[in-house]
Amino acid sequence: MPTIKDVAREAEVSIASVSKVLNDPNYGSVQMRSRVMRATRKLGYQPNNIARSMVMGKTKIIALVIPDIRNQFFTSVARGVEDVASKYEYRVILCNTDEDATKQREYIDTFRSKIVDGFIISVASDRDQYLAKVDGQTLPFVYIDRLCEGISADAIVVDNQDGAHKAVSYLLELGHRRIGLVAGKSDTLTGRERLRGYQEAHESVGANLHSDLMIDGGFTIEGGYEATKALLGLSQPPTAIFIANNAMTIGCLKALAEAKVKIPDEISVIGFDDSEWAEFFSPPLTVVRQPTYTMGTLAGEILFQRILGTAPQEKQEIVLRPELVVRESCRALS
Amino acid sequence: MPTIKDVAREAEVSIASVSKVLNDPNYGSVQMRSRVMRATRKLGYQPNNIARSMVMGKTKIIALVIPDIRNQFFTSVARGVEDVASKYEYRVILCNTDEDATKQREYIDTFRSKIVDGFIISVASDRDQYLAKVDGQTLPFVYIDRLCEGISADAIVVDNQDGAHKAVSYLLELGHRRIGLVAGKSDTLTGRERLRGYQEAHESVGANLHSDLMIDGGFTIEGGYEATKALLGLSQPPTAIFIANNAMTIGCLKALAEAKVKIPDEISVIGFDDSEWAEFFSPPLTVVRQPTYTMGTLAGEILFQRILGTAPQEKQEIVLRPELVVRESCRALS
DNA sequence: CTGAAAGCGCTAACAG
DNA sequence: CTGTTAGCGCTTTCAG
């Protein structure tokens, strides 16, 4: 690989001049500029960003850390982040932790060594406090969707309790009284808040809570599948199921299909998170929709405010409202 | 951020010693080692990888460049790549080009400046020859799924023509003679090969090809939706549809649902690419399945052979076989 | 066994 | 308008 030195020699100028010409389109005399440009082209020179980053202390890269790359919720968020990053001429790299706190630690270490200028993170578990090692002052980060209480940073979240409440209230209004919950990971705020919304919806109409109806599905496809099978195996199975995320909904539907339980005739279903296929599934799925793309753009904007130093001192927390999208997977209990 | 200098001062040794202790667990005397370790912990020192990368010429990062992050095919490939990368103690960063050759160029430039040690790429378009700028000798890369003919590199691909052939032959055996094709991007090899398989299956049984039945869907959800609507609007609509990828299948199903065309009673459907929801869709979708995860691990292994210099001189091309997964979305024409 | 010094490729004062 | 020089934080000979 040619370096700036080679270009300087070829163009017969100093390396400083090459650097300046390359970084400032109208530096120097016309002749020199053209000599440098010609040499650059001739050698196929590409500046070494590693070296540049070292002296500038900036890499022009941000990271987005997500727990499950196969979950459309996160990939949709990613599209939002990418769009604002490209506006600021930044690249975004995606890091998948696979719901694994250890992998998350590895990525955090990588970031702490200045490989990115900032990052957006949806934590794998809020039981892991490793994030506290990051000094938000020198390496800004913002939470999206899932945060760690106690470790302060800007955050873009959705009112999960409200979303779950809306879904379960709807089921309750339809007359259901045995509503199964395929719950999310209890070591995430979102998991706990959705559980809380489920409970609170029951409480607000004086309905009884049955502990055998609440099963942890760990936010994964497999977990959702197992939880649903367990629910179906109950001596008194639920007449409706509320599933706390995307991935688990896939597992739940699979279990329902295997058991040949008809939706909505034999069981009503509501999922948290919309997805591209939910709409034309048959029957079309009723879901709680989160504004994923917007969450991504907002998180991106705040992060760049921090990176550019234009953000206010105090941390901001933006809470978005989820929305109930009623389709045809629920029916009234007669 | 503390630097190696700070640690050296704190431990009262030279920076060279700190560096050596940190990189070689049994360097130096026991006392010195412990002094260094204590200082490291006390200051919360984290080596600056940018600096390290500069002197070592390695970043311990590889990139995976994909055209559509919302497509499960690619995210599943990504899981495979990640698993082998972590085996080699590498991080993988994901770069989404959004089927856009310009974005792809930007990423390639970023890589050429030594920000990664190598990359795996599924090209956005093989009409763009920018990739030729990277010198595979200094910056190894391997193709996955979609490649650029004329720009030599290792490749992991699937026999797309064979996959399409299997699907269409199956439809033909079922008695269908007007089979719609929602085709992939014509500027990708995969798109062209799948089209070729469709044609060749017809030829091999002497069936006529109707040009009005072959519509380009551009590999996107929207494209699949529009193509299907066009197919449905024909004076003589098809009795079966073969869709050349995942994303377009979603669009196709949406169009079919809107037009209230029943699958498989009124139309038979086969998609290229399996997905998590295809199985419990009703009816369960018959698809051509690619070994996505395996493709990712193979690509990763070859890339590391190149990075570590243990690969043979000549480029390898591994062609995997897709498989027809028959479920319930096709019926025989009586 | 330890430290001084060179240098990775680049930018940014500072001189000339 | 251009060039010299001093680092950025780290690894790595090479002496001591």
Short mmCIF file of C-alpha atoms in Angstrom, two decimals, chain A residues 260, chain B residues 170 263-265 267-269 278-279 281-287 325-331:
data_model
loop_
_atom_site.label_atom_id
_atom_site.label_comp_id
_atom_site.label_asym_id
_atom_site.label_seq_id
_atom_site.Cartn_x
_atom_site.Cartn_y
_atom_site.Cartn_z
CA LYS A 260 -53.46 -27.53 15.64
CA TYR B 170 -41.93 -29.36 -9.14
CA ILE B 263 -53.22 -20.46 -1.56
CA PRO B 264 -52.97 -23.18 -2.78
CA ASP B 265 -56.54 -23.53 -4.06
CA ILE B 267 -52.69 -20.26 -6.82
CA SER B 268 -49.61 -22.27 -5.93
CA VAL B 269 -46.61 -20.52 -4.40
CA ALA B 278 -42.58 -19.75 6.37
CA GLU B 279 -43.22 -22.97 8.19
CA PHE B 281 -47.70 -19.59 7.68
CA SER B 282 -50.98 -20.96 6.56
CA PRO B 283 -50.62 -22.84 4.47
CA PRO B 284 -47.01 -23.65 5.35
CA LEU B 285 -44.86 -22.41 2.51
CA THR B 286 -42.98 -24.66 0.13
CA VAL B 287 -39.54 -23.15 -0.38
CA VAL B 325 -38.66 -28.12 1.18
CA VAL B 326 -42.12 -29.27 0.22
CA ARG B 327 -44.85 -28.03 2.51
CA GLU B 328 -48.41 -27.13 1.59
CA SER B 329 -48.51 -24.08 -0.63
CA CYS B 330 -48.68 -25.92 -3.94
CA ARG B 331 -51.35 -28.19 -5.36
#
